[in-house]
Short mmCIF file of C-alpha atoms in Angstrom, two decimals:
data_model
loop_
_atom_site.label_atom_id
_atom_site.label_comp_id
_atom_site.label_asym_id
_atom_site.label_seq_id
_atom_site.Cartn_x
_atom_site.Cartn_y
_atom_site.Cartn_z
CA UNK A 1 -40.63 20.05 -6.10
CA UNK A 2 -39.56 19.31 -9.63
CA UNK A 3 -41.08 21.00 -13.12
CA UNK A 4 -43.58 18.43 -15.01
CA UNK A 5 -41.22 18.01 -17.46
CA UNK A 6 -38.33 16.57 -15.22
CA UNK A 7 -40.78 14.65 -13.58
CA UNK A 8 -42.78 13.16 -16.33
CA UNK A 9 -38.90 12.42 -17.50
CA UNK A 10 -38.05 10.42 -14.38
CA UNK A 11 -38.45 6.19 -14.71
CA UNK A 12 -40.36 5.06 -12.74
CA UNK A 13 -38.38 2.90 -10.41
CA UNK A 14 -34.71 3.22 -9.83
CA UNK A 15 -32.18 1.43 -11.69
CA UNK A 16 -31.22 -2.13 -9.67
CA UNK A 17 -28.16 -1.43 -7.67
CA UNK A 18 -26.55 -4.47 -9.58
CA UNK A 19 -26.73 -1.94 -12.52
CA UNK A 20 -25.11 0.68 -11.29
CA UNK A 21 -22.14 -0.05 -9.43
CA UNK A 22 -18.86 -1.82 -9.78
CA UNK A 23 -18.92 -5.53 -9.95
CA UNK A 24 -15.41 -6.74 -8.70
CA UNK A 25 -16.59 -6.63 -5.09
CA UNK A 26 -19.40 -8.64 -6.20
CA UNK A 27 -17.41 -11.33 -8.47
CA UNK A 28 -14.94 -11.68 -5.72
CA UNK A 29 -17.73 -12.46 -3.22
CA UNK A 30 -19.27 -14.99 -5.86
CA UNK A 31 -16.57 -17.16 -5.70
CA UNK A 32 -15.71 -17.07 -2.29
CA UNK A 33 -19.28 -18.37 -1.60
CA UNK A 34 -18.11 -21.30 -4.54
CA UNK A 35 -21.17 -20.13 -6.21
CA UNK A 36 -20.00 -21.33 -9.94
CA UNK A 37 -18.74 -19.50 -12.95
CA UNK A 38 -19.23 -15.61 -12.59
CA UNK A 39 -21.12 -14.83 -15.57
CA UNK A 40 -23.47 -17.82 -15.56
CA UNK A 41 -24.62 -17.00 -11.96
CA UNK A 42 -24.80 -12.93 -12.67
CA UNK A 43 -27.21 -14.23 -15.59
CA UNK A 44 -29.91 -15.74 -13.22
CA UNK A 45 -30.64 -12.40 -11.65
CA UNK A 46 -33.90 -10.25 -12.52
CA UNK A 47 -32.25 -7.66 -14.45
CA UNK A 48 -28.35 -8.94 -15.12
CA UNK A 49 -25.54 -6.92 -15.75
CA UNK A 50 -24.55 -6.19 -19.24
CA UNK A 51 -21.90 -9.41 -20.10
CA UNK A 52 -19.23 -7.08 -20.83
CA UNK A 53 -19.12 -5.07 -18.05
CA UNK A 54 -19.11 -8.54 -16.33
CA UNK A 55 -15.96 -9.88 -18.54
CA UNK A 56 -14.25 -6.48 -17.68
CA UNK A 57 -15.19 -6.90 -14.13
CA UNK A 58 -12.88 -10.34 -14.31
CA UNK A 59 -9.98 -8.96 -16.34
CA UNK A 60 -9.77 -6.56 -14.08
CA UNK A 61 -9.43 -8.61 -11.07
CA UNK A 62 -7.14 -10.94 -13.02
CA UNK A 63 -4.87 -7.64 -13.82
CA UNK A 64 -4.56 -7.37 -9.74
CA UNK A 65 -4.30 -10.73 -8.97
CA UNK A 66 -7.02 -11.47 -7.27
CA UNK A 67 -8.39 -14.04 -9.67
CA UNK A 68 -5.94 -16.72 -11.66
CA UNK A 69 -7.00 -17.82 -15.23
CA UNK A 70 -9.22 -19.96 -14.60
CA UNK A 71 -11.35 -17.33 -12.70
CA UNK A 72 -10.57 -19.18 -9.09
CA UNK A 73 -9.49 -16.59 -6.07
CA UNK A 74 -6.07 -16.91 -5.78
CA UNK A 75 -4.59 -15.88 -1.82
CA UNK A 76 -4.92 -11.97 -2.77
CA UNK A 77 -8.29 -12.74 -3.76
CA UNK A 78 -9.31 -14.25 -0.71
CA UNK A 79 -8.11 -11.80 1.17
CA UNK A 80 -9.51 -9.19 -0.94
CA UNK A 81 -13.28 -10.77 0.19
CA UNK A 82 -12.63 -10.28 3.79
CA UNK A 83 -12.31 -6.42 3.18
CA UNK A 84 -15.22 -4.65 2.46
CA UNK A 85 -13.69 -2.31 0.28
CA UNK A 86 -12.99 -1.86 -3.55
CA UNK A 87 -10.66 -4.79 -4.25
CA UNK A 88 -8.18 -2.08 -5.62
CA UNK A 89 -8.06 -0.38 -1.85
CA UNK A 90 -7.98 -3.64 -0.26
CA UNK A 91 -4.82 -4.03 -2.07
CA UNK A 92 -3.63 -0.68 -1.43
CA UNK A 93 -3.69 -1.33 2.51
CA UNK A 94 -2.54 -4.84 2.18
CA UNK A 95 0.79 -3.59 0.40
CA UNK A 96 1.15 -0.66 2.96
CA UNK A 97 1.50 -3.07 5.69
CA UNK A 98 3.94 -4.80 3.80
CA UNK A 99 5.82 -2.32 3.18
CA UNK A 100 5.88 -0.78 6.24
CA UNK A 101 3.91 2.33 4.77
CA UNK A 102 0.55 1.82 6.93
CA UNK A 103 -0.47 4.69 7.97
CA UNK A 104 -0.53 6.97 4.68
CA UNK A 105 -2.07 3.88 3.45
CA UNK A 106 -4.91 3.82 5.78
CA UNK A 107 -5.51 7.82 5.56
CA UNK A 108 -5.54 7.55 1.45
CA UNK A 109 -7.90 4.50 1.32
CA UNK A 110 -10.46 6.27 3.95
CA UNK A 111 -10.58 9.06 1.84
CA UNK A 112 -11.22 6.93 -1.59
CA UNK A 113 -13.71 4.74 0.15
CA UNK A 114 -15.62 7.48 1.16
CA UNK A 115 -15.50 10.79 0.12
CA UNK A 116 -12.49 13.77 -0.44
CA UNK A 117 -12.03 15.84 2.15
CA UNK A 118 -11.85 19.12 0.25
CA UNK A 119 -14.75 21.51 -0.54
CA UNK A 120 -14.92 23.88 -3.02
CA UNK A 121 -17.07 27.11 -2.35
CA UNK A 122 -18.39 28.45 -5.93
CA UNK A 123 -17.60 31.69 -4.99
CA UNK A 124 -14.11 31.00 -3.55
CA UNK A 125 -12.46 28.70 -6.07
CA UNK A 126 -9.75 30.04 -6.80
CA UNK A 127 -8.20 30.46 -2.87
CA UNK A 128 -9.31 26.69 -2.27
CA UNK A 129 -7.41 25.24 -5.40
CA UNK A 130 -4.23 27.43 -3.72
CA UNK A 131 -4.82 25.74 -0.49
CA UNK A 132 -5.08 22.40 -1.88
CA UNK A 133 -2.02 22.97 -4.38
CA UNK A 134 -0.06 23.97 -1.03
CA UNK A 135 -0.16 20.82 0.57
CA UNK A 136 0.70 19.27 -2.77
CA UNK A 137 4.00 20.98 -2.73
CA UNK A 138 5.89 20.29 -5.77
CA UNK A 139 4.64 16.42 -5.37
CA UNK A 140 1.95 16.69 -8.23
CA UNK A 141 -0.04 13.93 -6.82
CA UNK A 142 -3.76 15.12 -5.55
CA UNK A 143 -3.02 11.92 -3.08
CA UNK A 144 -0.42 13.14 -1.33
CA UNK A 145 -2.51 16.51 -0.78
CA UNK A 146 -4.79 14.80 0.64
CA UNK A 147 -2.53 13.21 3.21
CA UNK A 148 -0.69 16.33 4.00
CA UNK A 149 -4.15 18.18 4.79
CA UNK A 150 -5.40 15.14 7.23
CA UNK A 151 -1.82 15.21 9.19
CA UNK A 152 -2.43 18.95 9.29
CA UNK A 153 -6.02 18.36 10.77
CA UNK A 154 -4.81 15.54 13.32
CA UNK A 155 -2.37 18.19 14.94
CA UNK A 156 -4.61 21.62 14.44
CA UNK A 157 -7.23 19.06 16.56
CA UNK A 158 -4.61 17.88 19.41
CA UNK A 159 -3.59 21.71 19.51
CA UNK A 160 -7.62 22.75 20.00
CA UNK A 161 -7.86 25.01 16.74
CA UNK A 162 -9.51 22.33 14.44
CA UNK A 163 -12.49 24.82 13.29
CA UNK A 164 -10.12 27.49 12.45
CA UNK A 165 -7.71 24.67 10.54
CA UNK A 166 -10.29 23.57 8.25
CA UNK A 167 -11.92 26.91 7.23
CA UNK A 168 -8.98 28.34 6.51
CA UNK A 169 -8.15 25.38 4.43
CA UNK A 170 -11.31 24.96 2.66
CA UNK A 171 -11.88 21.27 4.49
CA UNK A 172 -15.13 19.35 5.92
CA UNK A 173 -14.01 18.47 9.22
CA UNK A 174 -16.83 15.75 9.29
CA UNK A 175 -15.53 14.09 6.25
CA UNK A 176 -12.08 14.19 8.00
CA UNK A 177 -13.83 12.64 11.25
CA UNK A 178 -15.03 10.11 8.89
CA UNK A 179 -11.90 9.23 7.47
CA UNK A 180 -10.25 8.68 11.11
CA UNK A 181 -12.96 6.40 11.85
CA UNK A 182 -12.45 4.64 8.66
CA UNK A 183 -9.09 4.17 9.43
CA UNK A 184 -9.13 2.66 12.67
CA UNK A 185 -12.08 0.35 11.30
CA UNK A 186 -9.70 -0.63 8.65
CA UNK A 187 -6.95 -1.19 11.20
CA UNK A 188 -9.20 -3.58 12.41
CA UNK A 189 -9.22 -5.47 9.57
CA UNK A 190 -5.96 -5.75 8.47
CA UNK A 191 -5.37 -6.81 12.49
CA UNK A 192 -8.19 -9.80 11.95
CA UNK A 193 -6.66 -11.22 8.32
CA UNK A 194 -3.52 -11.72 10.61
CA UNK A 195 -1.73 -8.40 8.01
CA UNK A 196 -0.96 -5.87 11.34
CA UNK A 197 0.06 -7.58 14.88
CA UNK A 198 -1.24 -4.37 17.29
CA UNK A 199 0.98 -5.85 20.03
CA UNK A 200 4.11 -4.44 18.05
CA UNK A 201 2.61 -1.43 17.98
CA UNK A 202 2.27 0.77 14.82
CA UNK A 203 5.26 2.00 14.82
CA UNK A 204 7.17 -1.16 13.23
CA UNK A 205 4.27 -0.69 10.40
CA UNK A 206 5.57 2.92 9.39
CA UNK A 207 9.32 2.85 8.55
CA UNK A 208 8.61 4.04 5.22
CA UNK A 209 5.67 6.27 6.01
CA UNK A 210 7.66 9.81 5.08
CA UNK A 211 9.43 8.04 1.88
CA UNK A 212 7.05 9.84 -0.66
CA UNK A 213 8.60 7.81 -3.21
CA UNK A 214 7.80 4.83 -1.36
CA UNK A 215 4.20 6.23 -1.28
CA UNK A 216 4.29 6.56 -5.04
CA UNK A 217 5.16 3.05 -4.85
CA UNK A 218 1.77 2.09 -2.71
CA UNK A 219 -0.25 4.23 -4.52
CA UNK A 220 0.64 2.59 -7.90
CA UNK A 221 0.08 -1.10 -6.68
CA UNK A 222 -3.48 -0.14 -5.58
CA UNK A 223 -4.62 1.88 -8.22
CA UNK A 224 -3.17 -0.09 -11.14
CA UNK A 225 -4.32 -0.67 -14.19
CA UNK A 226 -5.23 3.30 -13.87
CA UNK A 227 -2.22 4.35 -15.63
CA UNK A 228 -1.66 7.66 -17.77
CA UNK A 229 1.11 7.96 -20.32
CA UNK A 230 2.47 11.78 -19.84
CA UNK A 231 3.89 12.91 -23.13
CA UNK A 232 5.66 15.97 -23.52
CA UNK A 233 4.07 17.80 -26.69
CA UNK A 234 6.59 21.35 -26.88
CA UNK A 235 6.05 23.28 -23.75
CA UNK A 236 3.07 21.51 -22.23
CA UNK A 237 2.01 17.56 -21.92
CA UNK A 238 -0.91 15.45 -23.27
CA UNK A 239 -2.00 12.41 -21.36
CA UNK A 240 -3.06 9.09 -22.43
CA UNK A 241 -4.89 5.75 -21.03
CA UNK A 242 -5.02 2.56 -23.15
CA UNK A 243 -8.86 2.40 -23.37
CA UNK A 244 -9.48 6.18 -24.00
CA UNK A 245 -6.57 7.57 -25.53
CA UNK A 246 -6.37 11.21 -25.13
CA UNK A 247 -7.63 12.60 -22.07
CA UNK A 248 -7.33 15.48 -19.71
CA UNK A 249 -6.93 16.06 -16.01
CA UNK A 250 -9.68 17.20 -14.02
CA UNK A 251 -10.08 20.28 -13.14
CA UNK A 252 -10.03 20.16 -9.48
CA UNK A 253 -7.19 18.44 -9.55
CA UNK A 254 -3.86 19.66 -8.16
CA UNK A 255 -2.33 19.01 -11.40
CA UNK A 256 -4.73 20.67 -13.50
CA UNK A 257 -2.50 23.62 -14.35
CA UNK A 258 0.87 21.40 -14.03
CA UNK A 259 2.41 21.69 -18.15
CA UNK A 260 5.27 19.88 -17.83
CA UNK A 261 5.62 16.79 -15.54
CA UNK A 262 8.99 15.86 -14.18
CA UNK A 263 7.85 11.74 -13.93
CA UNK A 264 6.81 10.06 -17.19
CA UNK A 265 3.38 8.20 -15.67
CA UNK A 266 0.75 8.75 -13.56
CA UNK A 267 -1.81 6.97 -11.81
CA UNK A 268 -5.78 7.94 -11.06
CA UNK A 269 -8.33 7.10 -8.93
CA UNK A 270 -10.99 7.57 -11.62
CA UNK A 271 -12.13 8.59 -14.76
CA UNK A 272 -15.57 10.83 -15.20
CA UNK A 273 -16.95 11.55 -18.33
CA UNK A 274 -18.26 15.05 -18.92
CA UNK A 275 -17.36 17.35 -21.85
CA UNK A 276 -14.54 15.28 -21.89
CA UNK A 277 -13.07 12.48 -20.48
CA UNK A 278 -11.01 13.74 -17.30
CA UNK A 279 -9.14 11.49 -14.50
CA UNK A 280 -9.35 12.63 -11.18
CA UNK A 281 -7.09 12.24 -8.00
CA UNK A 282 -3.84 11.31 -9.98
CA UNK A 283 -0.15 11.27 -8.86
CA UNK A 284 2.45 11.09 -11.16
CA UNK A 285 4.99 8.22 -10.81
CA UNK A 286 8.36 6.95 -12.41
CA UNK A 287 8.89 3.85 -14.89
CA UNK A 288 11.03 2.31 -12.17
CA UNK A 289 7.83 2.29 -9.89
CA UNK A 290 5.48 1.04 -12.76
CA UNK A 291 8.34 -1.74 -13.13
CA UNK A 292 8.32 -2.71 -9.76
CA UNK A 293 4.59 -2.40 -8.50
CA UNK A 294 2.72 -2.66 -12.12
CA UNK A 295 1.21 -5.49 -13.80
CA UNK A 296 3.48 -8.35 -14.93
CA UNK A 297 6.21 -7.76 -17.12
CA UNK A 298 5.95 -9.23 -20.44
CA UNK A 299 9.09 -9.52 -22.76
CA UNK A 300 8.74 -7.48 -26.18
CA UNK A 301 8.46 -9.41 -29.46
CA UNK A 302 11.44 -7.61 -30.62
CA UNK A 303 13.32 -8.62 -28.26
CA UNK A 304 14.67 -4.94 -26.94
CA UNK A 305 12.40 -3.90 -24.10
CA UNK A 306 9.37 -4.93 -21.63
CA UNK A 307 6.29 -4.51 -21.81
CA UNK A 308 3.04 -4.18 -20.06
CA UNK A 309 -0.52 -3.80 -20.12
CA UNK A 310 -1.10 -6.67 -23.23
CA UNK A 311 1.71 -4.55 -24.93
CA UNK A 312 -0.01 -1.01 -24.37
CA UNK A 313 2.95 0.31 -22.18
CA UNK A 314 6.70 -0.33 -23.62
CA UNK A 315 10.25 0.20 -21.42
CA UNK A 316 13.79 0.30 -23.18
CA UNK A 317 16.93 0.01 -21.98
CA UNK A 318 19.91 -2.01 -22.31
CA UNK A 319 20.00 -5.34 -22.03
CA UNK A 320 22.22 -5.76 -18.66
CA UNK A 321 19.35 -3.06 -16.88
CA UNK A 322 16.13 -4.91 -18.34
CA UNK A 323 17.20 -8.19 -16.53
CA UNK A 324 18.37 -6.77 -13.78
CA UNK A 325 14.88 -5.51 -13.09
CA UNK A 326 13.24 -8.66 -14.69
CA UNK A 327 15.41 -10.49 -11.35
CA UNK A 328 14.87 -7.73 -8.65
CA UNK A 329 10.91 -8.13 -10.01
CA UNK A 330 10.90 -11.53 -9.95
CA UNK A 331 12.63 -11.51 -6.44
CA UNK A 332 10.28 -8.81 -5.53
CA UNK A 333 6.82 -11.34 -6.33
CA UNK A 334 8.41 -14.67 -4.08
CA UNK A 335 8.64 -12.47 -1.61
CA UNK A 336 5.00 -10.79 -1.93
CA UNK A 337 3.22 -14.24 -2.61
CA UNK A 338 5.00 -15.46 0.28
CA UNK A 339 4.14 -12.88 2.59
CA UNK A 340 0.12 -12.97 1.19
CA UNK A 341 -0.01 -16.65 2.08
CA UNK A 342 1.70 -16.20 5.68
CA UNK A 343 0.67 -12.92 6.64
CA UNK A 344 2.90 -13.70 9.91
CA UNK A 345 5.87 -13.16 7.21
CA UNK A 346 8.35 -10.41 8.73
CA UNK A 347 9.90 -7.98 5.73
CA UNK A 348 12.10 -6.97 8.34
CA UNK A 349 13.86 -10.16 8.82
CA UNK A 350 13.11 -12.17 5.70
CA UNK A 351 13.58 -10.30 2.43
CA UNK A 352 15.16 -7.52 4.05
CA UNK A 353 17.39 -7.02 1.13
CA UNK A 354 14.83 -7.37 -1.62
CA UNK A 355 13.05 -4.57 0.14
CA UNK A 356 16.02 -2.36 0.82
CA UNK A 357 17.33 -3.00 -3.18
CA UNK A 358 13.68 -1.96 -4.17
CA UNK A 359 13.76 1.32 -2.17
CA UNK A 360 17.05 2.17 -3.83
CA UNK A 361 15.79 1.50 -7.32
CA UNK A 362 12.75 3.65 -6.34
CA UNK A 363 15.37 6.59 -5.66
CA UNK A 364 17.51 6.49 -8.20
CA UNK A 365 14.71 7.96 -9.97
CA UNK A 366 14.66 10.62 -7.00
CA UNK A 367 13.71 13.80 -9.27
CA UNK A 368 11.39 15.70 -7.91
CA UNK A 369 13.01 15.48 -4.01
#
């Protein structure tokens, strides 16, 4: 039942679905089917999308990789298609079995392909934020809460108290049923692309699972471009994307109430739009892990840094550390285009010390640990 004026507001049809959801899935799908330019084929249909959420479709898959210059799939990209998944998770899982950090991987992608496993009673808000802020620890990533309170589920469930487990902790045990099944269906899939060989058994996939920084390191691969500049402003810290400029953390978020961050970036799963503009699901991350598992690195015009993001992002330091990590980088991106193009690729054996001089730069910026 609805009042006559909400209904008389109501269209009359529902808005097509190519309206109202994101297109990258969709462009990535158009040219694995070789179905022409992107733009000129998203023009034939009924109602089309607006051009420029079409254009920033493509730059955004062109930020990940997934399409070259020229708008062609490149291997990422053609991977990409055979997940059904955000392009941005598909990466996310993709550089978890890389990097040996699978099964975090698989837990935080269920969870942002379907739904967070958290609920928030209106009349109990305040003890749910404390549970969720426990299993944050003193991470400040909503991500890694999320991880911590599915490993707490899997054993509360082998140990027969999973009801009691979740209502203490303020958690939908069928959204965390949903996520288990999600991961083994994405196990699955990275096990048909050729990514995960099950015979080895998951174990050899996992040697990095309890690195957190390592995690950091996943998390910003995937999620990039969704970066936030933390700024310390006196006693508390404003945040900052490049298309929005100022905006806040959500409030649900773990680091809602955080004033001063110990890491200078973060990254988000999304932005909503409200009274303000607020990014939700963030974890904050170091400049060596932006450096390493950001966008391309892009020489200032002065001369005296790097920079990233057409310019919007900017890293000094002295001259012998910026090409040190221009080579480790460089190093780093043979070895990932390699291993895209022959999944078969072992990390273990082959690139073993690009890897290992990665994890060390990730830990020399080992603050909050």
């Amino acid at each position: 039942m609805y009042p006559k004026l909400v209904h008389d507001a109501m269209p009359q049809y529902q808005l097509p679905e190519i309206l109202r959801t994101p297109l990258q899935e969709l462009c990535l799908h158009i040219k694995s089917l070789q179905l022409g330019a992107i733009g000129s084929f998203l023009n034939k249909a009924l109602q089309p999308p607006d051009p420029l959420s079409v254009q920033n479709a493509i730059e955004l898959l062109q930020t990940i990789g997934a399409l070259d210059d020229a708008e062609e799939l490149t291997s990422l990209g053609r991977h990409l298609c055979t997940l059904p998944l955000d392009p941005n998770i598909g990466k996310m899982l993709l550089m978890g079995s890389f990097f040996q950090c699978l099964n975090p991987a698989l837990t935080i992608a269920s969870a942002l392909a379907h739904r967070n496993p958290f609920v928030l009673p209106i009349n109990r808000k305040e003890e749910a934020d404390a549970a969720k802020r426990s299993f944050a620890g003193d991470s400040c990533s909503d991500h890694i809460a999320l991880l911590k309170a599915y490993e707490g589920w899997k054993n509360a469930k082998r140990q027969g108290n999973e009801k009691a487990y979740c209502w203490e902790n303020f958690l939908s045990p069928i959204t965390l049923q949903m996520m288990e099944n999600m991961r083994m269906q994405f196990l699955d899939l990275l096990s048909d692309i050729g990514f995960v060989d099950k015979s080895k058994g998951l174990k050899a996939y996992n040697e990095y699972s309890n690195d957190l920084e390592m995690l950091c390191a996943i998390l910003c691969a995937g999620l990039y471009p969704n970066v936030v500049q933390c700024k310390r402003r006196g006693k508390r810290t404003t945040f900052y994307t490049k298309d929005d400029g100022k905006v806040d953390i959500h409030p649900a978020s773990v680091n809602a109430n955080v004033h001063l961050f110990p890491l200078p970036f973060m990254v988000y799963s999304e932005k909503v739009k409200t009274s303000s503009i607020y990014v939700r699901d963030s974890t904050n991350i170091s400049d060596y892990t932006l450096l390493m598992f950001g966008g391309n690195l892009i020489p200032s015009k002065s001369g005296d840094g790097i920079e990233m993001l057409g310019g919007y992002l900017h890293f000094s330091a002295s001259k012998s550390v910026l090409e040190l990590i221009k080579k480790l980088r460089g190093e780093l991106d043979k070895l990932l285009k390699r291993k895209i193009e022959e999944p078969g690729l072992d990390f273990s054996t082959e690139g073993k010390g690009v890897v290992a001089a990665v994890v060390e730069l990730l830990h020399s910026q080992n603050i909050r640990y």
